[in-house]
C-alpha positions in Angstrom: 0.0 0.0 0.0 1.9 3.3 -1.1 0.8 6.3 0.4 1.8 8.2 -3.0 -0.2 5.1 -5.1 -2.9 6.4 -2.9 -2.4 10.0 -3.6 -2.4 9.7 -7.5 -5.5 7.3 -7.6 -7.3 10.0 -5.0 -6.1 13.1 -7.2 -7.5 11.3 -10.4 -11.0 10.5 -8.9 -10.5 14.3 -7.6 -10.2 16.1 -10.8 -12.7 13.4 -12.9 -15.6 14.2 -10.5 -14.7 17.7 -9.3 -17.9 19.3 -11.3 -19.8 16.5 -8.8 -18.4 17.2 -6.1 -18.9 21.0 -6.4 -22.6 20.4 -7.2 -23.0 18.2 -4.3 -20.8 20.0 -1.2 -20.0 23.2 -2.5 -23.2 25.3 -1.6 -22.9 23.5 1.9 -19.4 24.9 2.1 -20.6 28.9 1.1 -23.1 28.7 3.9 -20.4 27.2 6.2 -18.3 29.5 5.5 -21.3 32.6 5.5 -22.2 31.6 9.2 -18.9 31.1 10.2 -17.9 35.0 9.1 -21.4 35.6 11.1 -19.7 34.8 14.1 -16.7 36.4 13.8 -18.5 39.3 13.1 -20.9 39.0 16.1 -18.7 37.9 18.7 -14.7 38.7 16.9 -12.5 36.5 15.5 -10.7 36.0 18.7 -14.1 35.7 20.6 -15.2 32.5 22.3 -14.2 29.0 19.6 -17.0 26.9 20.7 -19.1 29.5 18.3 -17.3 28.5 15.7 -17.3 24.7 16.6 -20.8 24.9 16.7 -21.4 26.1 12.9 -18.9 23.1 12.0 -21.2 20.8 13.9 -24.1 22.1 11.7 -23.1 21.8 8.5 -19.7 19.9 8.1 -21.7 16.7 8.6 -23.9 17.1 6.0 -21.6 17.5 3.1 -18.9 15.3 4.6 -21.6 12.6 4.6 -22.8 13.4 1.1 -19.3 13.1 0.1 -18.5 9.6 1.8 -21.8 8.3 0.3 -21.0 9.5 -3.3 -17.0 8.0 -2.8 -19.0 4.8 -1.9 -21.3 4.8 -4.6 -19.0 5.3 -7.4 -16.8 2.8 -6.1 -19.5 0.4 -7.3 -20.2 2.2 -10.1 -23.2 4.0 -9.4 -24.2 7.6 -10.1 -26.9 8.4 -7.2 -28.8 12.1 -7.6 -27.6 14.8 -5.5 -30.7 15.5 -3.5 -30.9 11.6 -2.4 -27.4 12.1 -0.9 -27.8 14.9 0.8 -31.2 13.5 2.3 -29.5 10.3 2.9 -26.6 12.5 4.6 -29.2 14.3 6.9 -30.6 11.5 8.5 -27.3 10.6 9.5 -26.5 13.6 11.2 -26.9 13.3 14.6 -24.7 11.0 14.9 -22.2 12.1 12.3 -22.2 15.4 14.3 -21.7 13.8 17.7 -18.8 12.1 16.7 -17.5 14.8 15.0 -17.8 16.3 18.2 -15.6 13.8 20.4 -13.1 13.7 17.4 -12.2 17.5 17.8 -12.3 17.6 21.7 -10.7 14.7 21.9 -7.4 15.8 19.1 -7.8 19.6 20.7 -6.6 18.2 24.3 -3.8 16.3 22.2 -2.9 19.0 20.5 -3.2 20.9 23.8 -0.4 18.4 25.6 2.3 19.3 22.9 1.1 18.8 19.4 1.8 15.3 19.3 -0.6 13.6 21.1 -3.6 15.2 18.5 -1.3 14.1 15.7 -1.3 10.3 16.4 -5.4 11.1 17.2 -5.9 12.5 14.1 -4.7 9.5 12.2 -6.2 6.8 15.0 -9.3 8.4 14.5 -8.7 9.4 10.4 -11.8 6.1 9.3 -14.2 6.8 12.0 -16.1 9.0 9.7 -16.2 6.2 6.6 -17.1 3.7 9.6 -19.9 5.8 10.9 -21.3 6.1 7.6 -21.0 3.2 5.3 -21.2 0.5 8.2 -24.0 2.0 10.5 -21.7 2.2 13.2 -22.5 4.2 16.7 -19.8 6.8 17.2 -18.1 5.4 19.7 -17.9 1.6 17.9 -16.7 4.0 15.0 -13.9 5.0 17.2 -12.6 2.1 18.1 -12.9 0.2 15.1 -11.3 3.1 13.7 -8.0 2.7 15.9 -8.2 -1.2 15.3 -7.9 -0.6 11.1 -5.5 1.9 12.0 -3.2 -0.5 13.3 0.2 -0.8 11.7 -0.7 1.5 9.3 0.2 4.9 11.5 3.0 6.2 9.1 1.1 5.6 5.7 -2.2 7.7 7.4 0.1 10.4 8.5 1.7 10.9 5.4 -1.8 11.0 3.4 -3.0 13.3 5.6 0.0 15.6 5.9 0.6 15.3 1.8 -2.5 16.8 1.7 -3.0 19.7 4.6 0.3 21.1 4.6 -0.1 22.6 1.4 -3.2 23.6 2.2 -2.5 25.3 5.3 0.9 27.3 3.5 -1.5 28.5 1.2 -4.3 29.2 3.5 -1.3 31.5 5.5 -0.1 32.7 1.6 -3.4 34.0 1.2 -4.2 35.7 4.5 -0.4 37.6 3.5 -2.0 38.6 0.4 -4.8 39.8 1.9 -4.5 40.5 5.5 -7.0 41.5 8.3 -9.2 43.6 8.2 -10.1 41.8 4.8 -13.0 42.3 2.2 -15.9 39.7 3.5 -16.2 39.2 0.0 -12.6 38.2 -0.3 -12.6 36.2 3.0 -15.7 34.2 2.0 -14.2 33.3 -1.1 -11.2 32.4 0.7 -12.5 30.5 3.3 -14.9 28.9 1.2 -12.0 27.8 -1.6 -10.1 26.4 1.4 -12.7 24.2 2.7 -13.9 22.8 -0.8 -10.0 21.9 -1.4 -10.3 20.2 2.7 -12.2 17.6 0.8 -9.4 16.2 -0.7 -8.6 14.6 2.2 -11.8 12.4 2.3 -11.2 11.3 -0.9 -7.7 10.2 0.1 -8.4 8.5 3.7 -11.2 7.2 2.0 -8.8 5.3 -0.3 -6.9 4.2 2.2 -9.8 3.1 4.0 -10.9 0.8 1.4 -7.7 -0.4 1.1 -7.3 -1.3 4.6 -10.7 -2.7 5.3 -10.8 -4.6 2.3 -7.3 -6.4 3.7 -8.4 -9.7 4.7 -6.9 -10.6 8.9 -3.9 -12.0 9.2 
């Protein structure tokens, strides 16, 4: 399993479906992004961060969800409507927004007790999503399934995930030099909302790497 075998195969499927994708997560992503420059404006950007959890917990589910259930469905071959995966997506939002809930408290205290804790969360926790979703799972069961696949496979998540969000954080910090506070909200959405979009990538990939793992018959 080569994490850069992974990355190619993800960035194909990426750019062939990328007019899907848009259609399907995209508007999700703007109204993210709308109610998360709501907040900000309301209470400052260096105001309270459980505001600005909160507005993840709305939406992020939702198109994450859509997304997971599109990789899945094109993995078989099939081409399901836009509207039936984001219907299907809602009714798994409670739970998709609970767990999404213990994953970022949980890798915020790691990250909290010197960066490296979170880090080996993040990838422990990287298939909980796919689990949660494809499999019917209960968050917690998610969870710990999730750090059973991730077993033996730490380095290969890591590098996926890094491969994909370092970029994406120097050009999150290229643009904010380019445009620094107080910015246009125009500008900012459209920044904010650009980022996000391009977060998806790294669905794509850890999905990849999911169904490589759980497809991997027990030793």
């Amino acid at each position: 399993m080569n994490p850069l075998e992974v990355l190619r195969d993800s960035l194909y499927f990426f750019k062939r479906h990328l007019g899907r994708i848009a259609q399907l997560c995209l508007p999700l992503v703007i109204i993210e992004a709308v109610l998360q420059q709501g907040v900000d404006n309301a209470f400052g950007a260096d105001g309270f961060s459980g505001y600005s959890v909160i507005v993840g917990l709305l939406v992020y589910p939702l198109y994450t969800a859509a997304l997971i259930l599109f990789l899945d469905a094109r993995s078989r071959g099939e081409a399901p409507r836009a509207r039936d995966l984001l219907a299907a997506a809602l009714l798994q939002w409670p739970r998709f927004a609970l767990l999404t809930a213990l994953n970022t408290l949980l890798i915020l205290i790691g990250i909290s007790l010197y960066f490296l804790p979170g880090l080996w969360l993040m990838v422990v926790l990287a298939f909980g999503e796919y689990l949660l979703v494809l499999r019917g799972m209960s968050p917690l069961a998610a969870m710990k399934e999730s750090a059973r696949l991730s077993r033996g496979h730490f380095w290969r998540i890591l590098l996926c995930i890094l491969a994909v969000m370092v970029p994406l954080w120097l050009l999150k910090g290229a643009s904010v030099s380019v445009y620094p506070a107080p910015q246009n909200p125009l500008i900012s959405l459209l920044i904010d909302s650009i980022h996000s979009f391009l977060q998806l990538f790294t669905t794509v990939v850890l999905f990849r790497m999911f169904m490589l793992i759980a497809e991997k018959p027990e030793p």
